[in-house]
Short mmCIF file of C-alpha atoms in Angstrom, two decimals:
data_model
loop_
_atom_site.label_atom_id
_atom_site.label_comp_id
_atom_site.label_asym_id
_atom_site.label_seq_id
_atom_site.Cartn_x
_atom_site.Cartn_y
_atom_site.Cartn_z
CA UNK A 1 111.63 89.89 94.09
CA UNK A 2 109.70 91.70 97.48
CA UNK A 3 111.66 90.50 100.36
CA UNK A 4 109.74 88.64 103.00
CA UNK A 5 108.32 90.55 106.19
CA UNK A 6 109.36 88.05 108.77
CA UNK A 7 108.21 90.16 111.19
CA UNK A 8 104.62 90.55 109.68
CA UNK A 9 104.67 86.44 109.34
CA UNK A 10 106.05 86.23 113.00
CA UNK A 11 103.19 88.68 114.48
CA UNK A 12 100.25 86.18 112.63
CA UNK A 13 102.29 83.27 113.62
CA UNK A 14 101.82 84.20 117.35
CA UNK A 15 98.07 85.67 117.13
CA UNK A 16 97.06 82.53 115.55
CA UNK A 17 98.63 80.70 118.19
CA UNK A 18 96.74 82.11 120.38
CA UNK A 19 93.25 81.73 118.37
CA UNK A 20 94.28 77.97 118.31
CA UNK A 21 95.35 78.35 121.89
CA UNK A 22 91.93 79.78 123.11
CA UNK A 23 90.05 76.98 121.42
CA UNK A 24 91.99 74.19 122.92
CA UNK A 25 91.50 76.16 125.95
CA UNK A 26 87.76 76.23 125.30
CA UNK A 27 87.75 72.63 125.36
CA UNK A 28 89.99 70.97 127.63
CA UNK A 29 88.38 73.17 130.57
CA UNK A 30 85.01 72.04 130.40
CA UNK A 31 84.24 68.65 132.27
CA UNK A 32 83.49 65.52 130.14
CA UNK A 33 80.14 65.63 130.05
CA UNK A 34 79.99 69.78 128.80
CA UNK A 35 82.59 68.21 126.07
CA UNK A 36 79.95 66.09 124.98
CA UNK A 37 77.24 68.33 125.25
CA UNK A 38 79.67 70.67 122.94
CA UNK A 39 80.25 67.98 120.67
CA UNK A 40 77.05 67.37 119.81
CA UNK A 41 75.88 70.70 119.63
CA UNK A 42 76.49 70.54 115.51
CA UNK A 43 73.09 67.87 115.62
CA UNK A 44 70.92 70.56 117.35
CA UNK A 45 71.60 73.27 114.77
CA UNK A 46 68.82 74.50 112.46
CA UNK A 47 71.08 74.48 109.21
CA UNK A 48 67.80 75.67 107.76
CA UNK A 49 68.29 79.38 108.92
CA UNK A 50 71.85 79.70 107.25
CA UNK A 51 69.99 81.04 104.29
CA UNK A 52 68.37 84.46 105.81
CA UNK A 53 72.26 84.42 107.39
CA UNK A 54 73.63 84.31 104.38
CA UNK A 55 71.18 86.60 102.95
CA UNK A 56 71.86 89.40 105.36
CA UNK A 57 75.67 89.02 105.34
CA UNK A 58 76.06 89.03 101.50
CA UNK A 59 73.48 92.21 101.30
CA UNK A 60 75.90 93.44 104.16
CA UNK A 61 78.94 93.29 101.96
CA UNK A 62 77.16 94.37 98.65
CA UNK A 63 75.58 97.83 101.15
CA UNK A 64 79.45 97.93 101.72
CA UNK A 65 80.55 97.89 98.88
CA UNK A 66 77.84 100.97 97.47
CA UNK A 67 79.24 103.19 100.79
CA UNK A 68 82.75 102.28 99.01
CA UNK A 69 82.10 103.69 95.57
CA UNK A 70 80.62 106.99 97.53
CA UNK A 71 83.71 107.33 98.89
CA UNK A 72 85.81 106.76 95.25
CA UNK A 73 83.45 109.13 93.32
CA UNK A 74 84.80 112.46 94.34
CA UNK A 75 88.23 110.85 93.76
CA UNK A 76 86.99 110.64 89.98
CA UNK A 77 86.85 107.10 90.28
CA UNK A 78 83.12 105.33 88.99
CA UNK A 79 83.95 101.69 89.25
CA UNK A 80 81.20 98.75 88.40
CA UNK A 81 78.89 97.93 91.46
CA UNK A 82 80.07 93.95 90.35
CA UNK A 83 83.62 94.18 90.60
CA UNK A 84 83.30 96.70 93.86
CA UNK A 85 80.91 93.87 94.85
CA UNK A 86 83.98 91.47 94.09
CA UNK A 87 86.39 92.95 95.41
CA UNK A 88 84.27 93.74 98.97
CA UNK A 89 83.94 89.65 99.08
CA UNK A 90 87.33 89.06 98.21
CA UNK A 91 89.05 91.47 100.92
CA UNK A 92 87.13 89.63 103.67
CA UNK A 93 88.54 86.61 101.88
CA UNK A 94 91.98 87.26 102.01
CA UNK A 95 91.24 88.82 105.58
CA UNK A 96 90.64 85.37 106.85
CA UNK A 97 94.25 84.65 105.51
CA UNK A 98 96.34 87.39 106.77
CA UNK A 99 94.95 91.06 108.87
CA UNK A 100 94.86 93.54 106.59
CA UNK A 101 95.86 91.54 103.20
CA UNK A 102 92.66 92.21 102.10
CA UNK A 103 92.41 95.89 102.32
CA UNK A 104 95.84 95.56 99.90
CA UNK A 105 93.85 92.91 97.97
CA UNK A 106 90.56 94.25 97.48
CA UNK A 107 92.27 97.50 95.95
CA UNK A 108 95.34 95.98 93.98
CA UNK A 109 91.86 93.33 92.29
CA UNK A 110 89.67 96.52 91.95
CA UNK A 111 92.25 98.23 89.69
CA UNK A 112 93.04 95.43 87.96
CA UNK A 113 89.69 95.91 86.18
CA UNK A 114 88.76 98.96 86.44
CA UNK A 115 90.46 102.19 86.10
CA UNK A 116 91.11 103.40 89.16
CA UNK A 117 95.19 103.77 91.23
CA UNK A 118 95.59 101.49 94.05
CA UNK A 119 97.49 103.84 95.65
CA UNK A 120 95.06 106.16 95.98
CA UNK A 121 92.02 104.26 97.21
CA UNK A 122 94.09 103.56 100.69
CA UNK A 123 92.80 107.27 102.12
CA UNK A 124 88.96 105.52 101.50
CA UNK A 125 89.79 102.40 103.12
CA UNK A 126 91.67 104.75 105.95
CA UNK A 127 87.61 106.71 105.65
CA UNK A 128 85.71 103.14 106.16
CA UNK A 129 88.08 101.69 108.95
CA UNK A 130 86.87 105.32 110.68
CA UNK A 131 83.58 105.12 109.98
CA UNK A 132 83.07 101.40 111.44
CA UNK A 133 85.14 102.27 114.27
CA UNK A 134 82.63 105.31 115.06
CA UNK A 135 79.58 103.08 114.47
CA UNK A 136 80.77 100.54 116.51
CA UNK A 137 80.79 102.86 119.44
CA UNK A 138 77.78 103.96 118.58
CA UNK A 139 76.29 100.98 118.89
CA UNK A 140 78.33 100.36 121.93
CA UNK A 141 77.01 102.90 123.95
CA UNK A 142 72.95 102.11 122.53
CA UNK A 143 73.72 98.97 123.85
CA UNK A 144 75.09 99.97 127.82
CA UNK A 145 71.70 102.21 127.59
CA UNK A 146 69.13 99.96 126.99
CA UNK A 147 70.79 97.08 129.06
CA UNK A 148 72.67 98.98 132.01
CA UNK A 149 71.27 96.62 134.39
CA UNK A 150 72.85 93.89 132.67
CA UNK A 151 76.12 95.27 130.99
CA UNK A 152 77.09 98.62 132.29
CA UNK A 153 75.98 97.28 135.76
CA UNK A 154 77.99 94.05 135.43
CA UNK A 155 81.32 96.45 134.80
CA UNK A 156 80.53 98.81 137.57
CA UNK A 157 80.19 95.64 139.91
CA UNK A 158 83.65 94.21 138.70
CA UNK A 159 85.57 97.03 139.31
CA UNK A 160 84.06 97.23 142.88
CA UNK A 161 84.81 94.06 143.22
CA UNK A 162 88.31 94.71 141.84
CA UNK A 163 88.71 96.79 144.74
CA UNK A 164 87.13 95.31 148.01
CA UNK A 165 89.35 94.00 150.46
CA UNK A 166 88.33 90.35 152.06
CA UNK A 167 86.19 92.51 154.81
CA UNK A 168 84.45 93.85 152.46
CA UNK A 169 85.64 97.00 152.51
CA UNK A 170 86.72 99.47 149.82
CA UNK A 171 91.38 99.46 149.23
CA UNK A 172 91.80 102.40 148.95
CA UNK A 173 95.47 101.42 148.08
CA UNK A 174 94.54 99.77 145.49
CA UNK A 175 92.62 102.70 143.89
CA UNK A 176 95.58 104.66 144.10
CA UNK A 177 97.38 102.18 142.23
CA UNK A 178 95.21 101.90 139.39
CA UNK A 179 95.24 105.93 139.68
CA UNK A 180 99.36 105.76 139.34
CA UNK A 181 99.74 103.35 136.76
CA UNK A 182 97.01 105.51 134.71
CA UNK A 183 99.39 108.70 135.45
CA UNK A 184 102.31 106.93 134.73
CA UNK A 185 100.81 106.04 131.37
CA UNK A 186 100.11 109.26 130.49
CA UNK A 187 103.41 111.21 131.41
CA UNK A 188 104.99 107.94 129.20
CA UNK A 189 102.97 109.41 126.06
CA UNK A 190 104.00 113.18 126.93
CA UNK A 191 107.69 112.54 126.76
CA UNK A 192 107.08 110.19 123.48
CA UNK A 193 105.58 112.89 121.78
CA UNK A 194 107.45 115.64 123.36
CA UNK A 195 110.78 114.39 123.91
CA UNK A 196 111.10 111.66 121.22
CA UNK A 197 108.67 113.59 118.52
CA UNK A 198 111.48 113.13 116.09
CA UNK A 199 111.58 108.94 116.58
CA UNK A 200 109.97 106.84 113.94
CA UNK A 201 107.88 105.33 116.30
CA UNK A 202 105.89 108.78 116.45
CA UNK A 203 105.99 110.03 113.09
CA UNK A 204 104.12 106.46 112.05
CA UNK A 205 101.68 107.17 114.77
CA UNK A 206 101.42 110.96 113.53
CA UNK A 207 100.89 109.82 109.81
CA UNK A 208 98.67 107.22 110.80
CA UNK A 209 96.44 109.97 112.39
CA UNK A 210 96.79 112.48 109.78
CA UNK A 211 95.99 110.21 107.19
CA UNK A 212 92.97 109.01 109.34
CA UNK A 213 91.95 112.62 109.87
CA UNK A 214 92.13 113.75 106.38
CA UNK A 215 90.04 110.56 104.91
CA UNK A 216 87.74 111.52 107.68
CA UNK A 217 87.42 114.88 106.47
CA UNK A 218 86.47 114.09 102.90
CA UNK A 219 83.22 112.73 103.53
CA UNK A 220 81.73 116.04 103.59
CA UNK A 221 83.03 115.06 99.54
CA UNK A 222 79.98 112.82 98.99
CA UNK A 223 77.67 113.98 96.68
CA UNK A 224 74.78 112.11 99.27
CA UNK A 225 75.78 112.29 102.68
CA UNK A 226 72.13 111.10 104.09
CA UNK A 227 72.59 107.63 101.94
CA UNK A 228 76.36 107.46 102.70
CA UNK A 229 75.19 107.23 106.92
CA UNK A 230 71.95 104.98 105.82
CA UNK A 231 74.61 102.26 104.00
CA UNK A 232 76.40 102.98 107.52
CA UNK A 233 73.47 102.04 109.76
CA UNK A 234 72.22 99.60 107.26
CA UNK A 235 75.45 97.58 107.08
CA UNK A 236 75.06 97.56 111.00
CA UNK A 237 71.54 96.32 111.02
CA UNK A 238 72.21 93.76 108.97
CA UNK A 239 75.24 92.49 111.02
CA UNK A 240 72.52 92.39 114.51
CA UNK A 241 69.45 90.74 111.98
CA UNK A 242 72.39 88.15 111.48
CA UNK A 243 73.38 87.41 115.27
CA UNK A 244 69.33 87.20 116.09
CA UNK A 245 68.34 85.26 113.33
CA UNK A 246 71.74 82.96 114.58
CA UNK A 247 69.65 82.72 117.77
CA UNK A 248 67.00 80.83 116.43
CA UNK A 249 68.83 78.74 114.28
CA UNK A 250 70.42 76.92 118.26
CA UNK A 251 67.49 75.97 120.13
CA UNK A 252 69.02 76.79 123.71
CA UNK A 253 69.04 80.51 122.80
CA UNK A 254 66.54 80.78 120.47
CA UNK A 255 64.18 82.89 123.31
CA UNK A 256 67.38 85.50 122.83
CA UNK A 257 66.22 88.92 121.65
CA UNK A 258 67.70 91.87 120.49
CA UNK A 259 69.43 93.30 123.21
CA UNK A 260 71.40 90.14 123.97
CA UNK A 261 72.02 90.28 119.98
CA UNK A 262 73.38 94.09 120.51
CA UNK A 263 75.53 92.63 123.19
CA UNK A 264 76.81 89.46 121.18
CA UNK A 265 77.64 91.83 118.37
CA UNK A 266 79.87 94.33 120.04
CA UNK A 267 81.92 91.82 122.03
CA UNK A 268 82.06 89.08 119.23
CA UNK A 269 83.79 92.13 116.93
CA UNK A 270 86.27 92.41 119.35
CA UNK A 271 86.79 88.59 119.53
CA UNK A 272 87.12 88.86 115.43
CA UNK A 273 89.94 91.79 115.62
CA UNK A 274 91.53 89.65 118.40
CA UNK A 275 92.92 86.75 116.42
CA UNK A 276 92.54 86.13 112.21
CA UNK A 277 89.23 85.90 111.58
CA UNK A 278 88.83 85.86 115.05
CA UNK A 279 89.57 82.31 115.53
CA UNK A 280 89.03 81.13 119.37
CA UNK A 281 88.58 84.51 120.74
CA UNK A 282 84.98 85.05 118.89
CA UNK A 283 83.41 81.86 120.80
CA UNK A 284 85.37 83.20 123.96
CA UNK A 285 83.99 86.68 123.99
CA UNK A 286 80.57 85.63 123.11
CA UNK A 287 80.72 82.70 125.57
CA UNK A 288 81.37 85.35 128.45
CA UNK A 289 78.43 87.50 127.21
CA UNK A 290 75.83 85.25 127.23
CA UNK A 291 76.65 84.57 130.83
CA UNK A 292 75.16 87.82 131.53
CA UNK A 293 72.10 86.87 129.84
CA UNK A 294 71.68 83.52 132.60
CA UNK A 295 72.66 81.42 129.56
CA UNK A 296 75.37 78.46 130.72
CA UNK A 297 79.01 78.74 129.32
CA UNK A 298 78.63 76.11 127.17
CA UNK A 299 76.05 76.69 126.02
CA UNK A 300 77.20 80.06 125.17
CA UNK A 301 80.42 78.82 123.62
CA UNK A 302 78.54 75.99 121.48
CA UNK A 303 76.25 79.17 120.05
CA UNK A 304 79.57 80.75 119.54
CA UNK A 305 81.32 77.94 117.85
CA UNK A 306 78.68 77.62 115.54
CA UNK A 307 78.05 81.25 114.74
CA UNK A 308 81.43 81.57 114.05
CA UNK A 309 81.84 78.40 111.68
CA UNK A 310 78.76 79.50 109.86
CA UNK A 311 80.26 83.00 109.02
CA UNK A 312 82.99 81.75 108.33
CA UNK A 313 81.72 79.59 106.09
CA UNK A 314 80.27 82.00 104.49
CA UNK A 315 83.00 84.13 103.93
CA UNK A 316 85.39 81.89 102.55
CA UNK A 317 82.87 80.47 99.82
CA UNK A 318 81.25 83.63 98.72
CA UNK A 319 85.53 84.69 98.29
CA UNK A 320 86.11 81.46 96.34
CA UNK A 321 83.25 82.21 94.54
CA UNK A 322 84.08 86.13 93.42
CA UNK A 323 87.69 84.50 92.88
CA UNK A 324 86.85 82.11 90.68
CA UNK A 325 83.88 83.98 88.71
CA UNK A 326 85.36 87.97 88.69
CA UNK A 327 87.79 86.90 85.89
CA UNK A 328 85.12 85.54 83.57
CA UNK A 329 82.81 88.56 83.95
CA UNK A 330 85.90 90.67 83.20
CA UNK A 331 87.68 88.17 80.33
CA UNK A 332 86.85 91.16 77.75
CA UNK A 333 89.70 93.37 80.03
CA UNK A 334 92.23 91.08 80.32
#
């Protein structure tokens, strides 16, 4: 019997906490009548646009899941585009559960029916957690560009803000310690990797990294690199058609274009690594963006309430669904 990883349950114990924390937070701060206003925001939603939603997330997962079988191909591995389908739905499934179950889950299911070692798919899984982390930034840094008035502006103007003095002018002291506690960082990773190289600690960071680097490395292995970074930016797409169309599904933000949907994007993704399934923090983060876009906080949190229970939604039905129907298209394997 696999012994229990208390200290896996304890970590999700506490980061849920805090998801649940944020949206009690969420709430109780606003005054009465915003907690209304929130309240009621369900009976303003046009439930009608779930469908190109839904459209553009499941096409999202089923672009992911063609990248995926790129990536298993030079590994000898030619899996069906269903049950790579299935088994795309069913990691974000079990992702709602428990981070990172369904990376295990969507591989262990995968070779269940097809003919492929589980064990061997992780360096493609370590290849797509690289690529999304890439495109993200990508998209990060399209995003300061075409909105640095807004964005890039708005950090600039915190961190001078960060360090004014009451008279308005410029602490220099506390520049320098920002400055120190940057160098003191720094020197602290030196002697970890110098003095302590030998440490556990390290090695898992060094394995991590090699393992990262190496199922970086073997994309140059797919047979169609062009389609493998069109799948990339597709899957991307997809994700901002999503947030826009979201827009005009809550009539307060439905005069929200693009860029705010860039902007929504890259800050809600943070909110959904945050907390599982990125419960609280999403509506938080994209609450705080649409500030900078002269839209009210909660009005902003409402959007992001909503967005978030829709894809949610979404996830865990379409996961229900490849649960319940992946066995029957597969009963001839069993």
């Amino acid at each position: 019997m696999r012994k229990i990883n208390y200290k896996a349950v304890i970590q999700y114990v506490i980061v849920l906490g805090l998801g649940l924390g944020l949206i009690w937070y969420n709430s109780t701060r606003l005054p009465p009548q915003q907690l209304e206003y929130l309240k009621s925001a369900w009976s303003l939603a046009r439930y009608e646009y779930l469908i190109p939603v839904l459209g553009a997330l499941l096409l999202s997962h089923y672009s992911r899941a063609l990248r995926w079988m790129m990536l298993m191909k030079p590994l000898g591995y030619t899996p069906s585009k269903i049950n790579t389908y299935f088994a795309v739905l069913l990691g974000y499934f079990f992702n709602m559960l428990m981070p990172r179950l369904g990376e295990v889950m969507k591989c262990t299911v995968l070779a269940k029916y097809e003919k492929v070692a589980p064990d061997k798919l992780v360096g493609t899984i370590l290849v797509e957690r690289a690529v999304d982390m890439i495109s993200m930034g990508i998209v990060a840094i399209i995003m300061v560009a075409i909105q640095f008035d807004r964005i890039g502006g708005f950090a600039f103007d915190a961190f001078a803000d960060m360090l004014r003095n009451k008279e308005g002018a410029t602490s220099y002291t506390k520049l320098f310690v920002i400055l120190g506690v940057v160098l003191v960082v720094i020197l602290g990773l030196r002697y970890l990797f110098v003095k302590k190289a030998d440490s556990k600690l390290v090695q898992n960071i060094k394995r991590i990294a090699r393992g990262v680097w190496e199922g970086f490395k073997s994309i140059r292995k797919v047979e169609n690199l062009p389609l493998f970074i069109f799948h990339s930016v597709f899957i991307w797409s997809l994700y901002l058609f999503g947030i826009w169309i979201g827009f005009m599904a809550f009539p307060p933000v439905e005069h929200l274009g693009f860029p705010a949907a860039l902007s929504v994007l890259i800050f809600g993704s943070i909110g959904l690594i945050a907390t599982p399934g990125g419960i609280g923090a999403y509506e938080f983060m994209v609450e705080k963006t649409l500030v900078r876009f002269d839209i009210p906080n909660v009005v902003g949190l409402a959007f992001g309430r909503l967005n978030w229970a829709a894809q949610t939604a979404i996830t865990l039905v379409s996961g229900l669904f490849a649960l319940i129907v992946m066995p029957i298209v597969n009963r001839n394997k069993e």
